[in-house]
Amino acid sequence: EDQVTQSPEALRLQEGESSSLNCSYTVSGLRGLFWYRQDPGKGPEFLFTLYSAGEEKEKERLKATLTKKESFLHITAPKPEDSATYLCAVQAASGTYKYIFGTGTRLKVLA
Amino acid sequence: NAGVTQTPKFQVLKTGQSMTLQCAQDMNHNSMYWYRQDPGMGLRLIYYSASEGTTDKGEVPNGYNVSRLNKREFSLRLESAAPSQTSVYFCASSGGLTGVFEKLFFGSGTQLSVL
């Protein structure tokens, strides 16, 4: 069964304290792995797409990496405005329009 | 620069009542989706429409119906609301060329409570 697991469920960081969020997946052939950011009361907002193991993408303080079994979202020197829920989603080769979402990591960055 | 627009933002229903959630996108996307988001669970697909004129069931379609009115609009209807349908509902769209995996653009959500 295709599955996505994110850890930790919640994370509190001091401003400037770097850390990583994990997204582990099991799918029958990976088409792509997505990271989204979701602010309270809003819909998810796209951050990155990764397609193959070894691929990396960066945007400001965020860097996403991909292996054959998991993806990491590295947050370097976070600021309070980085506080949000980060969602991971995968699409399996078997499901054209099926995106499998994880439950997310709630990140709180304290000033 | 609206993107995906959902209405209403909030709704309270009594068990057995019906309602329609509206969604429109202005990005000329082919594919549209309805998801529900519940605490402790990932976003789950209710229905999707790969292109104008087509709709298909997702992971949790029971109790819902959809209409792809035109390329822009995709509505979700609850015929007889149940407390188990209390959730936050998101509409999403993607460029959606058949067989091509694309990022999703989400609306701001509808918070629905069924009493």
PDB file of C-alpha atoms in Angstrom:
ATOM      1  CA  GLU A   1       0.000   0.000   0.000  1.00  0.00           C
ATOM      2  CA  ASP A   2       1.276   3.451  -0.902  1.00  0.00           C
ATOM      3  CA  GLN A   3       2.041   5.451   2.225  1.00  0.00           C
ATOM      4  CA  VAL A   4       3.633   8.709   3.369  1.00  0.00           C
ATOM      5  CA  THR A   5       4.817   9.313   6.943  1.00  0.00           C
ATOM      6  CA  GLN A   6       6.092  12.639   8.218  1.00  0.00           C
ATOM      7  CA  SER A   7       8.104  13.244  11.371  1.00  0.00           C
ATOM      8  CA  PRO A   8       8.153  14.833  13.794  1.00  0.00           C
ATOM      9  CA  GLU A   9       4.488  15.762  14.176  1.00  0.00           C
ATOM     10  CA  ALA A  10       5.474  19.047  15.773  1.00  0.00           C
ATOM     11  CA  LEU A  11       8.733  20.933  16.164  1.00  0.00           C
ATOM     12  CA  ARG A  12       9.637  24.031  18.157  1.00  0.00           C
ATOM     13  CA  LEU A  13      12.833  25.859  17.256  1.00  0.00           C
ATOM     14  CA  GLN A  14      14.514  28.977  18.458  1.00  0.00           C
ATOM     15  CA  GLU A  15      15.130  31.585  15.782  1.00  0.00           C
ATOM     16  CA  GLY A  16      18.385  30.661  14.038  1.00  0.00           C
ATOM     17  CA  GLU A  17      18.297  27.025  15.186  1.00  0.00           C
ATOM     18  CA  SER A  18      18.573  24.856  12.057  1.00  0.00           C
ATOM     19  CA  SER A  19      16.780  21.515  11.786  1.00  0.00           C
ATOM     20  CA  SER A  20      15.277  19.007   9.355  1.00  0.00           C
ATOM     21  CA  LEU A  21      11.825  17.604   8.710  1.00  0.00           C
ATOM     22  CA  ASN A  22      11.455  14.056   7.440  1.00  0.00           C
ATOM     23  CA  CYS A  23       9.083  12.517   4.893  1.00  0.00           C
ATOM     24  CA  SER A  24       9.307   8.736   4.489  1.00  0.00           C
ATOM     25  CA  TYR A  25       7.402   7.094   1.662  1.00  0.00           C
ATOM     26  CA  THR A  26       6.558   3.706   0.210  1.00  0.00           C
ATOM     27  CA  VAL A  27       5.079   3.818  -3.250  1.00  0.00           C
ATOM     28  CA  SER A  28       4.987   1.511  -6.231  1.00  0.00           C
ATOM     29  CA  GLY A  29       7.192   3.671  -8.405  1.00  0.00           C
ATOM     30  CA  LEU A  30       7.675   7.346  -7.575  1.00  0.00           C
ATOM     31  CA  ARG A  31       6.590   9.929 -10.105  1.00  0.00           C
ATOM     32  CA  GLY A  32       7.335  12.883  -7.914  1.00  0.00           C
ATOM     33  CA  LEU A  33       7.552  14.129  -4.334  1.00  0.00           C
ATOM     34  CA  PHE A  34       6.118  17.489  -3.353  1.00  0.00           C
ATOM     35  CA  TRP A  35       6.562  19.803  -0.390  1.00  0.00           C
ATOM     36  CA  TYR A  36       3.861  22.301   0.533  1.00  0.00           C
ATOM     37  CA  ARG A  37       3.588  24.931   3.229  1.00  0.00           C
ATOM     38  CA  GLN A  38       0.252  25.515   4.969  1.00  0.00           C
ATOM     39  CA  ASP A  39      -0.484  28.522   7.153  1.00  0.00           C
ATOM     40  CA  PRO A  40      -3.402  28.434   9.627  1.00  0.00           C
ATOM     41  CA  GLY A  41      -6.742  28.952   7.909  1.00  0.00           C
ATOM     42  CA  LYS A  42      -5.241  28.740   4.434  1.00  0.00           C
ATOM     43  CA  GLY A  43      -4.734  26.194   1.726  1.00  0.00           C
ATOM     44  CA  PRO A  44      -1.381  24.500   1.105  1.00  0.00           C
ATOM     45  CA  GLU A  45       1.108  26.461  -0.968  1.00  0.00           C
ATOM     46  CA  PHE A  46       3.586  24.721  -3.250  1.00  0.00           C
ATOM     47  CA  LEU A  47       7.275  24.794  -2.321  1.00  0.00           C
ATOM     48  CA  PHE A  48       9.212  22.111  -4.241  1.00  0.00           C
ATOM     49  CA  THR A  49       8.971  19.109  -6.532  1.00  0.00           C
ATOM     50  CA  LEU A  50      11.624  16.374  -6.516  1.00  0.00           C
ATOM     51  CA  TYR A  51      11.623  13.608  -9.105  1.00  0.00           C
ATOM     52  CA  SER A  52      14.647  11.375  -8.566  1.00  0.00           C
ATOM     53  CA  ALA A  53      16.983  10.237  -5.812  1.00  0.00           C
ATOM     54  CA  GLY A  54      19.849  12.648  -5.287  1.00  0.00           C
ATOM     55  CA  GLU A  55      17.897  15.669  -6.446  1.00  0.00           C
ATOM     56  CA  GLU A  56      17.988  18.837  -4.325  1.00  0.00           C
ATOM     57  CA  LYS A  57      16.006  22.069  -4.482  1.00  0.00           C
ATOM     58  CA  GLU A  58      16.530  25.308  -2.537  1.00  0.00           C
ATOM     59  CA  LYS A  59      14.443  28.354  -1.775  1.00  0.00           C
ATOM     60  CA  GLU A  60      15.647  30.962   0.693  1.00  0.00           C
ATOM     61  CA  ARG A  61      16.177  29.147   4.013  1.00  0.00           C
ATOM     62  CA  LEU A  62      14.652  25.879   2.799  1.00  0.00           C
ATOM     63  CA  LYS A  63      16.374  22.995   1.068  1.00  0.00           C
ATOM     64  CA  ALA A  64      14.646  19.778   0.016  1.00  0.00           C
ATOM     65  CA  THR A  65      16.497  16.537  -0.695  1.00  0.00           C
ATOM     66  CA  LEU A  66      15.346  13.139  -1.936  1.00  0.00           C
ATOM     67  CA  THR A  67      16.536   9.548  -1.509  1.00  0.00           C
ATOM     68  CA  LYS A  68      14.881   6.315  -2.621  1.00  0.00           C
ATOM     69  CA  LYS A  69      12.967   6.046   0.654  1.00  0.00           C
ATOM     70  CA  GLU A  70      12.659   9.533   2.122  1.00  0.00           C
ATOM     71  CA  SER A  71      12.889  13.258   1.672  1.00  0.00           C
ATOM     72  CA  PHE A  72      14.200  15.884   4.037  1.00  0.00           C
ATOM     73  CA  LEU A  73      13.244  19.515   4.293  1.00  0.00           C
ATOM     74  CA  HIS A  74      16.188  21.314   5.841  1.00  0.00           C
ATOM     75  CA  ILE A  75      15.514  24.678   7.448  1.00  0.00           C
ATOM     76  CA  THR A  76      18.619  26.807   7.941  1.00  0.00           C
ATOM     77  CA  ALA A  77      18.579  29.652  10.469  1.00  0.00           C
ATOM     78  CA  PRO A  78      14.779  29.780  10.616  1.00  0.00           C
ATOM     79  CA  LYS A  79      12.812  32.931  11.356  1.00  0.00           C
ATOM     80  CA  PRO A  80       9.413  33.244  13.070  1.00  0.00           C
ATOM     81  CA  GLU A  81       7.765  33.733   9.670  1.00  0.00           C
ATOM     82  CA  ASP A  82       8.787  30.177   8.782  1.00  0.00           C
ATOM     83  CA  SER A  83       6.263  28.922  11.331  1.00  0.00           C
ATOM     84  CA  ALA A  84       3.687  26.814   9.477  1.00  0.00           C
ATOM     85  CA  THR A  85       2.677  23.236   8.788  1.00  0.00           C
ATOM     86  CA  TYR A  86       4.810  21.562   6.143  1.00  0.00           C
ATOM     87  CA  LEU A  87       3.149  18.863   4.074  1.00  0.00           C
ATOM     88  CA  CYS A  88       4.764  16.194   1.964  1.00  0.00           C
ATOM     89  CA  ALA A  89       2.956  14.460  -0.895  1.00  0.00           C
ATOM     90  CA  VAL A  90       3.931  11.806  -3.418  1.00  0.00           C
ATOM     91  CA  GLN A  91       2.484  10.584  -6.629  1.00  0.00           C
ATOM     92  CA  ALA A  92       2.898   6.936  -7.505  1.00  0.00           C
ATOM     93  CA  ALA A  93       3.413   5.771 -11.039  1.00  0.00           C
ATOM     94  CA  SER A  94       0.227   3.730 -10.765  1.00  0.00           C
ATOM     95  CA  GLY A  95      -2.110   6.660 -10.040  1.00  0.00           C
ATOM     96  CA  THR A  96      -2.285   9.438 -12.566  1.00  0.00           C
ATOM     97  CA  TYR A  97      -4.196  11.858 -10.394  1.00  0.00           C
ATOM     98  CA  LYS A  98      -3.637  10.383  -6.968  1.00  0.00           C
ATOM     99  CA  TYR A  99      -1.500  12.442  -4.657  1.00  0.00           C
ATOM    100  CA  ILE A 100      -0.781  10.773  -1.303  1.00  0.00           C
ATOM    101  CA  PHE A 101      -0.338  13.315   1.461  1.00  0.00           C
ATOM    102  CA  GLY A 102       1.394  12.956   4.802  1.00  0.00           C
ATOM    103  CA  THR A 103      -0.151  14.403   7.950  1.00  0.00           C
ATOM    104  CA  GLY A 104       2.378  17.219   8.120  1.00  0.00           C
ATOM    105  CA  THR A 105       4.894  18.686  10.559  1.00  0.00           C
ATOM    106  CA  ARG A 106       3.786  21.725  12.566  1.00  0.00           C
ATOM    107  CA  LEU A 107       6.766  24.024  12.895  1.00  0.00           C
ATOM    108  CA  LYS A 108       6.921  26.832  15.425  1.00  0.00           C
ATOM    109  CA  VAL A 109       9.907  29.176  15.373  1.00  0.00           C
ATOM    110  CA  LEU A 110      10.303  31.295  18.483  1.00  0.00           C
ATOM    111  CA  ALA A 111      11.850  34.760  18.402  1.00  0.00           C
TER     112      ALA A 111
ATOM    113  CA  ASN B   1      -4.551  37.215  -9.678  1.00  0.00           C
ATOM    114  CA  ALA B   2      -7.247  35.247  -7.777  1.00  0.00           C
ATOM    115  CA  GLY B   3      -6.050  31.656  -8.447  1.00  0.00           C
ATOM    116  CA  VAL B   4      -8.526  29.205  -6.873  1.00  0.00           C
ATOM    117  CA  THR B   5     -11.580  30.726  -5.191  1.00  0.00           C
ATOM    118  CA  GLN B   6     -13.824  28.766  -2.842  1.00  0.00           C
ATOM    119  CA  THR B   7     -17.115  29.743  -1.278  1.00  0.00           C
ATOM    120  CA  PRO B   8     -18.323  29.795   1.409  1.00  0.00           C
ATOM    121  CA  LYS B   9     -15.464  30.166   3.901  1.00  0.00           C
ATOM    122  CA  PHE B  10     -17.493  28.783   6.813  1.00  0.00           C
ATOM    123  CA  GLN B  11     -20.727  26.790   6.997  1.00  0.00           C
ATOM    124  CA  VAL B  12     -22.759  25.149   9.741  1.00  0.00           C
ATOM    125  CA  LEU B  13     -25.349  22.550   8.771  1.00  0.00           C
ATOM    126  CA  LYS B  14     -27.786  20.364  10.606  1.00  0.00           C
ATOM    127  CA  THR B  15     -27.739  16.636   9.975  1.00  0.00           C
ATOM    128  CA  GLY B  16     -29.698  15.858   6.816  1.00  0.00           C
ATOM    129  CA  GLN B  17     -29.374  19.294   5.249  1.00  0.00           C
ATOM    130  CA  SER B  18     -27.844  19.705   1.821  1.00  0.00           C
ATOM    131  CA  MET B  19     -25.404  22.237   0.455  1.00  0.00           C
ATOM    132  CA  THR B  20     -23.065  22.937  -2.424  1.00  0.00           C
ATOM    133  CA  LEU B  21     -19.479  24.134  -2.112  1.00  0.00           C
ATOM    134  CA  GLN B  22     -18.383  26.264  -5.035  1.00  0.00           C
ATOM    135  CA  CYS B  23     -14.928  26.415  -6.578  1.00  0.00           C
ATOM    136  CA  ALA B  24     -13.578  28.408  -9.501  1.00  0.00           C
ATOM    137  CA  GLN B  25     -10.085  28.797 -10.942  1.00  0.00           C
ATOM    138  CA  ASP B  26      -8.825  31.441 -13.331  1.00  0.00           C
ATOM    139  CA  MET B  27      -5.570  29.756 -14.409  1.00  0.00           C
ATOM    140  CA  ASN B  28      -7.047  27.859 -17.376  1.00  0.00           C
ATOM    141  CA  HIS B  29      -6.198  24.566 -15.661  1.00  0.00           C
ATOM    142  CA  ASN B  30      -7.565  21.309 -16.990  1.00  0.00           C
ATOM    143  CA  SER B  31      -7.742  19.340 -13.732  1.00  0.00           C
ATOM    144  CA  MET B  32      -9.630  20.138 -10.564  1.00  0.00           C
ATOM    145  CA  TYR B  33      -9.913  18.336  -7.234  1.00  0.00           C
ATOM    146  CA  TRP B  34     -11.840  18.281  -3.992  1.00  0.00           C
ATOM    147  CA  TYR B  35     -10.019  17.248  -0.806  1.00  0.00           C
ATOM    148  CA  ARG B  36     -10.993  17.058   2.813  1.00  0.00           C
ATOM    149  CA  GLN B  37      -8.560  17.653   5.670  1.00  0.00           C
ATOM    150  CA  ASP B  38      -9.142  16.181   9.108  1.00  0.00           C
ATOM    151  CA  PRO B  39      -6.937  16.388  12.223  1.00  0.00           C
ATOM    152  CA  GLY B  40      -4.331  13.623  12.289  1.00  0.00           C
ATOM    153  CA  MET B  41      -5.049  12.603   8.716  1.00  0.00           C
ATOM    154  CA  GLY B  42      -3.502  13.722   5.475  1.00  0.00           C
ATOM    155  CA  LEU B  43      -5.474  15.460   2.782  1.00  0.00           C
ATOM    156  CA  ARG B  44      -7.825  12.885   1.266  1.00  0.00           C
ATOM    157  CA  LEU B  45      -9.172  13.081  -2.262  1.00  0.00           C
ATOM    158  CA  ILE B  46     -12.957  13.080  -2.555  1.00  0.00           C
ATOM    159  CA  TYR B  47     -13.445  13.554  -6.307  1.00  0.00           C
ATOM    160  CA  TYR B  48     -11.435  14.881  -9.167  1.00  0.00           C
ATOM    161  CA  SER B  49     -12.012  16.057 -12.708  1.00  0.00           C
ATOM    162  CA  ALA B  50      -9.168  15.397 -15.108  1.00  0.00           C
ATOM    163  CA  SER B  51     -10.705  17.645 -17.748  1.00  0.00           C
ATOM    164  CA  GLU B  52     -13.909  19.466 -18.557  1.00  0.00           C
ATOM    165  CA  GLY B  53     -16.728  16.969 -18.876  1.00  0.00           C
ATOM    166  CA  THR B  54     -15.163  14.204 -16.793  1.00  0.00           C
ATOM    167  CA  THR B  55     -15.294  13.369 -13.096  1.00  0.00           C
ATOM    168  CA  ASP B  56     -13.947  10.428 -11.104  1.00  0.00           C
ATOM    169  CA  LYS B  57     -14.119   9.158  -7.557  1.00  0.00           C
ATOM    170  CA  GLY B  58     -11.202   9.594  -5.242  1.00  0.00           C
ATOM    171  CA  GLU B  59     -10.409   7.953  -1.933  1.00  0.00           C
ATOM    172  CA  VAL B  60     -13.501   9.020   0.072  1.00  0.00           C
ATOM    173  CA  PRO B  61     -16.416   9.761  -2.323  1.00  0.00           C
ATOM    174  CA  ASN B  62     -19.327   8.388  -0.283  1.00  0.00           C
ATOM    175  CA  GLY B  63     -21.911  11.035   0.598  1.00  0.00           C
ATOM    176  CA  TYR B  64     -20.695  13.510  -2.024  1.00  0.00           C
ATOM    177  CA  ASN B  65     -21.435  14.416  -5.611  1.00  0.00           C
ATOM    178  CA  VAL B  66     -19.610  16.755  -7.954  1.00  0.00           C
ATOM    179  CA  SER B  67     -20.273  18.759 -11.095  1.00  0.00           C
ATOM    180  CA  ARG B  68     -17.687  20.120 -13.488  1.00  0.00           C
ATOM    181  CA  LEU B  69     -19.805  22.977 -14.756  1.00  0.00           C
ATOM    182  CA  ASN B  70     -17.212  24.248 -17.230  1.00  0.00           C
ATOM    183  CA  LYS B  71     -13.443  24.489 -17.382  1.00  0.00           C
ATOM    184  CA  ARG B  72     -13.358  27.065 -14.578  1.00  0.00           C
ATOM    185  CA  GLU B  73     -15.857  25.683 -12.083  1.00  0.00           C
ATOM    186  CA  PHE B  74     -16.051  22.489 -10.029  1.00  0.00           C
ATOM    187  CA  SER B  75     -18.699  22.158  -7.324  1.00  0.00           C
ATOM    188  CA  LEU B  76     -19.067  19.672  -4.473  1.00  0.00           C
ATOM    189  CA  ARG B  77     -22.505  18.757  -3.164  1.00  0.00           C
ATOM    190  CA  LEU B  78     -23.485  17.147   0.111  1.00  0.00           C
ATOM    191  CA  GLU B  79     -26.976  15.736  -0.433  1.00  0.00           C
ATOM    192  CA  SER B  80     -27.698  14.771   3.188  1.00  0.00           C
ATOM    193  CA  ALA B  81     -25.019  16.030   5.543  1.00  0.00           C
ATOM    194  CA  ALA B  82     -23.762  13.812   8.364  1.00  0.00           C
ATOM    195  CA  PRO B  83     -21.585  14.684  11.393  1.00  0.00           C
ATOM    196  CA  SER B  84     -18.795  12.554   9.846  1.00  0.00           C
ATOM    197  CA  GLN B  85     -18.585  15.151   7.086  1.00  0.00           C
ATOM    198  CA  THR B  86     -17.436  17.839   9.504  1.00  0.00           C
ATOM    199  CA  SER B  87     -14.098  18.816   8.033  1.00  0.00           C
ATOM    200  CA  VAL B  88     -12.147  21.449   6.153  1.00  0.00           C
ATOM    201  CA  TYR B  89     -12.668  21.156   2.414  1.00  0.00           C
ATOM    202  CA  PHE B  90     -10.141  22.295  -0.152  1.00  0.00           C
ATOM    203  CA  CYS B  91     -10.537  22.719  -3.854  1.00  0.00           C
ATOM    204  CA  ALA B  92      -7.388  22.483  -5.958  1.00  0.00           C
ATOM    205  CA  SER B  93      -6.428  22.690  -9.600  1.00  0.00           C
ATOM    206  CA  SER B  94      -3.482  21.755 -11.780  1.00  0.00           C
ATOM    207  CA  GLY B  95      -2.459  22.229 -15.382  1.00  0.00           C
ATOM    208  CA  GLY B  96      -3.203  18.534 -15.678  1.00  0.00           C
ATOM    209  CA  LEU B  97      -2.166  17.424 -19.107  1.00  0.00           C
ATOM    210  CA  THR B  98      -3.250  13.797 -19.122  1.00  0.00           C
ATOM    211  CA  GLY B  99      -0.626  11.590 -17.532  1.00  0.00           C
ATOM    212  CA  VAL B 100       1.552  14.504 -16.460  1.00  0.00           C
ATOM    213  CA  PHE B 101       2.176  15.074 -12.805  1.00  0.00           C
ATOM    214  CA  GLU B 102       1.824  18.702 -11.807  1.00  0.00           C
ATOM    215  CA  LYS B 103       1.833  20.757  -8.659  1.00  0.00           C
ATOM    216  CA  LEU B 104      -1.498  21.618  -7.105  1.00  0.00           C
ATOM    217  CA  PHE B 105      -2.869  25.094  -6.516  1.00  0.00           C
ATOM    218  CA  PHE B 106      -5.238  25.196  -3.547  1.00  0.00           C
ATOM    219  CA  GLY B 107      -8.100  27.429  -2.527  1.00  0.00           C
ATOM    220  CA  SER B 108      -8.324  28.844   0.980  1.00  0.00           C
ATOM    221  CA  GLY B 109     -10.735  26.187   2.216  1.00  0.00           C
ATOM    222  CA  THR B 110     -14.258  25.809   3.581  1.00  0.00           C
ATOM    223  CA  GLN B 111     -14.681  24.943   7.240  1.00  0.00           C
ATOM    224  CA  LEU B 112     -17.841  22.850   7.496  1.00  0.00           C
ATOM    225  CA  SER B 113     -19.520  21.767  10.714  1.00  0.00           C
ATOM    226  CA  VAL B 114     -22.427  19.325  10.694  1.00  0.00           C
ATOM    227  CA  LEU B 115     -24.389  19.243  13.943  1.00  0.00           C
TER     228      LEU B 115
END
